[in-house]
CSV table of N, CA, C and O in Angstrom, one decimal:
chain,number,residue,atom,x,y,z
A,6,MET,N,-16.7,39.0,0.2
A,6,MET,CA,-15.8,38.4,-0.8
A,6,MET,C,-14.4,38.1,-0.1
A,6,MET,O,-14.0,38.8,0.7
A,7,ARG,N,-13.9,37.0,-0.6
A,7,ARG,CA,-12.6,36.6,0.0
A,7,ARG,C,-11.4,37.2,-0.7
A,7,ARG,O,-11.4,37.2,-2.0
A,8,THR,N,-10.5,37.8,0.1
A,8,THR,CA,-9.4,38.5,-0.4
A,8,THR,C,-8.1,37.7,-0.4
A,8,THR,O,-7.0,38.1,-0.9
A,9,ASP,N,-8.1,36.6,0.4
A,9,ASP,CA,-6.9,35.8,0.6
A,9,ASP,C,-7.0,34.6,-0.4
A,9,ASP,O,-7.7,33.8,-0.3
A,10,TYR,N,-6.0,34.7,-1.4
A,10,TYR,CA,-6.1,33.7,-2.5
A,10,TYR,C,-5.1,32.6,-2.3
A,10,TYR,O,-4.8,31.9,-3.3
A,11,ARG,N,-4.5,32.5,-1.1
A,11,ARG,CA,-3.5,31.5,-0.9
A,11,ARG,C,-4.3,30.1,-0.9
A,11,ARG,O,-5.4,30.1,-0.3
A,12,ARG,N,-3.7,29.0,-1.4
A,12,ARG,CA,-4.3,27.8,-1.4
A,12,ARG,C,-4.1,27.1,0.0
A,12,ARG,O,-3.1,27.2,0.6
A,13,GLU,N,-5.1,26.5,0.4
A,13,GLU,CA,-5.1,25.8,1.7
A,13,GLU,C,-4.5,24.3,1.4
A,13,GLU,O,-5.0,23.7,0.6
A,14,VAL,N,-3.4,24.0,2.0
A,14,VAL,CA,-2.7,22.8,1.7
A,14,VAL,C,-2.6,22.0,3.0
A,14,VAL,O,-2.7,22.5,4.2
A,15,ALA,N,-2.4,20.6,2.8
A,15,ALA,CA,-2.2,19.8,4.0
A,15,ALA,C,-0.9,20.0,4.7
A,15,ALA,O,-0.1,20.8,4.1
A,16,ALA,N,-0.6,19.4,5.8
A,16,ALA,CA,0.7,19.6,6.4
A,16,ALA,C,1.8,19.1,5.4
A,16,ALA,O,1.6,18.2,4.6
A,17,PRO,N,2.9,19.7,5.5
A,17,PRO,CA,4.0,19.3,4.6
A,17,PRO,C,4.5,18.0,4.8
A,17,PRO,O,4.4,17.4,5.9
A,18,VAL,N,4.8,17.3,3.7
A,18,VAL,CA,5.3,16.0,3.8
A,18,VAL,C,6.8,15.9,4.0
A,18,VAL,O,7.5,16.8,3.3
A,19,ALA,N,7.3,15.1,4.8
A,19,ALA,CA,8.7,15.0,5.1
A,19,ALA,C,9.4,14.6,3.9
A,19,ALA,O,9.0,13.7,3.2
A,20,PRO,N,10.6,15.1,3.6
A,20,PRO,CA,11.4,14.7,2.5
A,20,PRO,C,11.8,13.2,2.7
A,20,PRO,O,12.0,12.8,3.7
A,21,VAL,N,12.1,12.6,1.5
A,21,VAL,CA,12.5,11.2,1.5
A,21,VAL,C,13.9,11.1,1.9
A,21,VAL,O,14.7,11.9,1.3
A,22,ALA,N,14.4,10.4,2.9
A,22,ALA,CA,15.7,10.3,3.2
A,22,ALA,C,16.5,9.4,2.3
A,22,ALA,O,16.0,8.3,2.0
A,23,ARG,N,17.6,9.8,1.8
A,23,ARG,CA,18.4,9.0,0.8
A,23,ARG,C,19.3,8.0,1.4
A,23,ARG,O,19.7,7.1,0.8
A,24,ASP,N,19.6,8.2,2.7
A,24,ASP,CA,20.6,7.2,3.4
A,24,ASP,C,19.9,6.2,4.2
A,24,ASP,O,20.5,5.5,5.0
A,25,VAL,N,18.6,6.0,4.1
A,25,VAL,CA,17.9,4.9,4.8
A,25,VAL,C,18.2,3.6,4.1
A,25,VAL,O,18.0,3.5,2.9
A,26,PRO,N,18.7,2.6,4.8
A,26,PRO,CA,19.0,1.3,4.2
A,26,PRO,C,17.7,0.6,3.7
A,26,PRO,O,16.6,0.7,4.3
A,27,THR,N,17.8,0.0,2.6
A,27,THR,CA,16.6,-0.8,2.0
A,27,THR,C,16.7,-2.2,2.4
A,27,THR,O,17.8,-2.7,2.9
A,28,ALA,N,15.6,-2.9,2.3
A,28,ALA,CA,15.7,-4.4,2.6
A,28,ALA,C,16.1,-5.2,1.4
A,28,ALA,O,15.2,-5.8,0.8
A,29,ALA,N,17.3,-5.1,1.1
A,29,ALA,CA,17.8,-5.8,-0.1
A,29,ALA,C,18.3,-7.2,0.3
A,29,ALA,O,18.7,-7.4,1.5
A,30,ALA,N,18.3,-8.2,-0.6
A,30,ALA,CA,18.8,-9.4,-0.4
A,30,ALA,C,20.3,-9.4,-0.4
A,30,ALA,O,20.9,-8.6,-1.2
A,31,PRO,N,20.9,-10.4,0.3
A,31,PRO,CA,22.4,-10.4,0.2
A,31,PRO,C,22.8,-10.8,-1.2
A,31,PRO,O,22.1,-11.6,-2.0
A,32,PRO,N,24.0,-10.3,-1.7
A,32,PRO,CA,24.4,-10.6,-3.1
A,32,PRO,C,24.6,-12.1,-3.5
A,32,PRO,O,24.3,-12.5,-4.6
A,33,GLY,N,24.9,-12.9,-2.5
A,33,GLY,CA,25.1,-14.4,-2.8
A,33,GLY,C,23.8,-15.0,-3.0
A,33,GLY,O,23.8,-16.2,-3.6
A,34,LEU,N,22.7,-14.4,-2.6
A,34,LEU,CA,21.4,-15.1,-2.8
A,34,LEU,C,21.1,-15.2,-4.3
A,34,LEU,O,20.4,-16.2,-4.7
A,35,ALA,N,21.3,-14.2,-5.0
A,35,ALA,CA,21.1,-14.3,-6.5
A,35,ALA,C,21.9,-15.5,-7.1
A,35,ALA,O,21.3,-16.3,-8.0
A,36,LEU,N,23.1,-15.8,-6.8
A,36,LEU,CA,23.9,-16.9,-7.3
A,36,LEU,C,23.2,-18.2,-6.8
A,36,LEU,O,23.1,-19.1,-7.6
A,37,VAL,N,22.8,-18.3,-5.6
A,37,VAL,CA,22.1,-19.5,-5.1
A,37,VAL,C,20.9,-19.8,-5.9
A,37,VAL,O,20.6,-20.9,-6.3
A,38,LEU,N,20.1,-18.7,-6.1
A,38,LEU,CA,18.8,-18.9,-6.8
A,38,LEU,C,19.1,-19.3,-8.3
A,38,LEU,O,18.3,-20.2,-8.8
A,39,VAL,N,20.1,-18.8,-8.9
A,39,VAL,CA,20.3,-19.1,-10.3
A,39,VAL,C,20.9,-20.6,-10.4
A,39,VAL,O,20.4,-21.4,-11.2
A,40,LEU,N,21.8,-21.0,-9.4
A,40,LEU,CA,22.3,-22.3,-9.5
A,40,LEU,C,21.2,-23.4,-9.1
A,40,LEU,O,21.2,-24.4,-9.9
A,41,THR,N,20.4,-23.2,-8.1
A,41,THR,CA,19.4,-24.1,-7.8
A,41,THR,C,18.2,-24.1,-8.9
A,41,THR,O,17.6,-25.2,-9.2
A,42,GLY,N,18.0,-23.0,-9.6
A,42,GLY,CA,17.0,-23.0,-10.7
A,42,GLY,C,17.5,-23.8,-11.8
A,42,GLY,O,16.9,-24.6,-12.5
A,43,ALA,N,18.8,-23.7,-12.2
A,43,ALA,CA,19.4,-24.4,-13.2
A,43,ALA,C,19.4,-25.9,-12.9
A,43,ALA,O,19.2,-26.8,-13.8
A,44,ALA,N,19.7,-26.3,-11.6
A,44,ALA,CA,19.7,-27.7,-11.3
A,44,ALA,C,18.2,-28.3,-11.4
A,44,ALA,O,18.0,-29.4,-11.8
A,45,GLY,N,17.3,-27.5,-11.0
A,45,GLY,CA,15.9,-27.9,-11.1
A,45,GLY,C,15.5,-28.1,-12.5
A,45,GLY,O,14.7,-29.0,-13.0
A,46,LEU,N,15.9,-27.2,-13.5
A,46,LEU,CA,15.6,-27.3,-14.9
A,46,LEU,C,16.3,-28.5,-15.5
A,46,LEU,O,15.7,-29.3,-16.3
A,47,LEU,N,17.6,-28.8,-15.1
A,47,LEU,CA,18.2,-30.0,-15.6
A,47,LEU,C,17.5,-31.3,-15.1
A,47,LEU,O,17.3,-32.2,-15.9
A,48,ALA,N,17.1,-31.3,-13.9
A,48,ALA,CA,16.4,-32.5,-13.3
A,48,ALA,C,15.0,-32.7,-14.1
A,48,ALA,O,14.7,-33.8,-14.4
A,49,SER,N,14.3,-31.6,-14.2
A,49,SER,CA,13.1,-31.8,-15.0
A,49,SER,C,13.3,-32.3,-16.4
A,49,SER,O,12.4,-33.0,-16.9
A,50,TRP,N,14.4,-31.8,-17.0
A,50,TRP,CA,14.7,-32.2,-18.4
A,50,TRP,C,15.0,-33.7,-18.4
A,50,TRP,O,14.5,-34.4,-19.4
A,51,VAL,N,15.8,-34.2,-17.5
A,51,VAL,CA,16.1,-35.6,-17.4
A,51,VAL,C,14.9,-36.5,-17.2
A,51,VAL,O,14.7,-37.5,-17.8
A,52,ILE,N,14.0,-36.0,-16.3
A,52,ILE,CA,12.7,-36.8,-16.1
A,52,ILE,C,11.8,-36.8,-17.3
A,52,ILE,O,11.2,-37.8,-17.6
A,53,THR,N,11.8,-35.7,-18.0
A,53,THR,CA,11.0,-35.7,-19.2
A,53,THR,C,11.6,-36.6,-20.3
A,53,THR,O,10.9,-37.3,-20.9
A,54,LEU,N,12.9,-36.6,-20.5
A,54,LEU,CA,13.6,-37.6,-21.4
A,54,LEU,C,13.3,-39.0,-21.0
A,54,LEU,O,13.1,-39.8,-21.9
A,55,ASP,N,13.3,-39.3,-19.7
A,55,ASP,CA,13.0,-40.6,-19.2
A,55,ASP,C,11.5,-41.0,-19.5
A,55,ASP,O,11.2,-42.1,-19.9
A,56,GLU,N,10.6,-40.1,-19.4
A,56,GLU,CA,9.2,-40.3,-19.8
A,56,GLU,C,9.0,-40.6,-21.3
A,56,GLU,O,8.1,-41.4,-21.6
A,57,PHE,N,9.8,-40.0,-22.1
A,57,PHE,CA,9.7,-40.3,-23.5
A,57,PHE,C,10.3,-41.6,-23.9
A,57,PHE,O,9.9,-42.3,-24.8
A,58,ARG,N,11.3,-42.1,-23.1
A,58,ARG,CA,11.9,-43.3,-23.4
A,58,ARG,C,11.1,-44.5,-22.9
A,58,ARG,O,11.2,-45.6,-23.4
A,59,LEU,N,10.3,-44.3,-21.8
A,59,LEU,CA,9.6,-45.4,-21.2
A,59,LEU,C,8.6,-46.1,-22.2
A,59,LEU,O,8.6,-47.4,-22.2
A,60,PRO,N,7.8,-45.5,-23.1
A,60,PRO,CA,7.0,-46.2,-23.9
A,60,PRO,C,7.7,-47.0,-25.0
A,60,PRO,O,7.2,-48.0,-25.5
A,61,GLU,N,8.9,-46.5,-25.4
A,61,GLU,CA,9.7,-47.2,-26.4
A,61,GLU,C,10.3,-48.5,-25.8
A,61,GLU,O,10.5,-49.5,-26.6
A,62,ASP,N,10.7,-48.5,-24.6
A,62,ASP,CA,11.4,-49.7,-23.9
A,62,ASP,C,10.7,-49.9,-22.6
A,62,ASP,O,11.0,-49.3,-21.6
A,63,PRO,N,9.7,-50.9,-22.6
A,63,PRO,CA,9.0,-51.2,-21.3
A,63,PRO,C,9.9,-51.7,-20.3
A,63,PRO,O,9.6,-51.5,-19.1
A,64,GLY,N,11.1,-52.2,-20.5
A,64,GLY,CA,12.0,-52.7,-19.4
A,64,GLY,C,12.9,-51.5,-18.9
A,64,GLY,O,13.7,-51.8,-18.0
A,65,PHE,N,12.8,-50.4,-19.4
A,65,PHE,CA,13.6,-49.2,-19.0
A,65,PHE,C,13.2,-48.8,-17.6
A,65,PHE,O,12.1,-48.7,-17.2
A,66,THR,N,14.3,-48.6,-16.8
A,66,THR,CA,14.1,-48.2,-15.4
A,66,THR,C,14.6,-46.7,-15.4
A,66,THR,O,15.8,-46.5,-15.5
A,67,PRO,N,13.7,-45.8,-15.1
A,67,PRO,CA,14.2,-44.4,-15.0
A,67,PRO,C,15.0,-44.2,-13.8
A,67,PRO,O,14.9,-44.9,-12.8
A,68,GLY,N,15.8,-43.1,-13.9
A,68,GLY,CA,16.7,-42.8,-12.8
A,68,GLY,C,15.9,-42.3,-11.5
A,68,GLY,O,16.3,-42.5,-10.4
A,69,CYS,N,14.8,-41.7,-11.8
A,69,CYS,CA,14.0,-41.2,-10.7
A,69,CYS,C,12.5,-41.6,-11.0
A,69,CYS,O,11.9,-41.1,-12.0
A,70,SER,N,12.0,-42.5,-10.2
A,70,SER,CA,10.7,-43.0,-10.5
A,70,SER,C,9.8,-42.6,-9.3
A,70,SER,O,10.1,-42.9,-8.2
A,71,LEU,N,8.6,-42.0,-9.5
A,71,LEU,CA,7.7,-41.6,-8.5
A,71,LEU,C,6.7,-42.7,-8.3
A,71,LEU,O,5.9,-42.6,-7.3
A,72,ASN,N,6.8,-43.8,-9.0
A,72,ASN,CA,5.9,-44.9,-8.8
A,72,ASN,C,6.4,-45.8,-7.7
A,72,ASN,O,7.5,-46.4,-7.8
A,73,PRO,N,5.7,-46.0,-6.6
A,73,PRO,CA,6.1,-46.9,-5.6
A,73,PRO,C,6.2,-48.3,-5.9
A,73,PRO,O,6.9,-49.1,-5.3
A,74,ALA,N,5.6,-48.8,-7.0
A,74,ALA,CA,5.6,-50.2,-7.3
A,74,ALA,C,6.8,-50.5,-8.1
A,74,ALA,O,7.2,-51.7,-8.3
A,75,SER,N,7.5,-49.6,-8.6
A,75,SER,CA,8.8,-49.9,-9.4
A,75,SER,C,10.0,-49.7,-8.7
A,75,SER,O,10.2,-49.2,-7.7
C-alpha cells in the first residue's frame, strides 16, 4: 500500500515576466491606418456614385475609369 499521498507534478513553470516588451505597433500607425482607410472609403463612394450616374448620362466621363477604351 502506498503511504506517500503527494501528487506527482511536472517541473514548475517559470513565472511570466511583467517587464518583457511586447511586439506592439508604433502609435502613429493607428492614425495612418485610419486616414488611409477613410481615403479608400471616400474613393470607393465616389466610384460608386459615378457608376450610378453613367446609365443616366451616356456622355458622362467618370473621374476614374478602369476601362482602357474610354
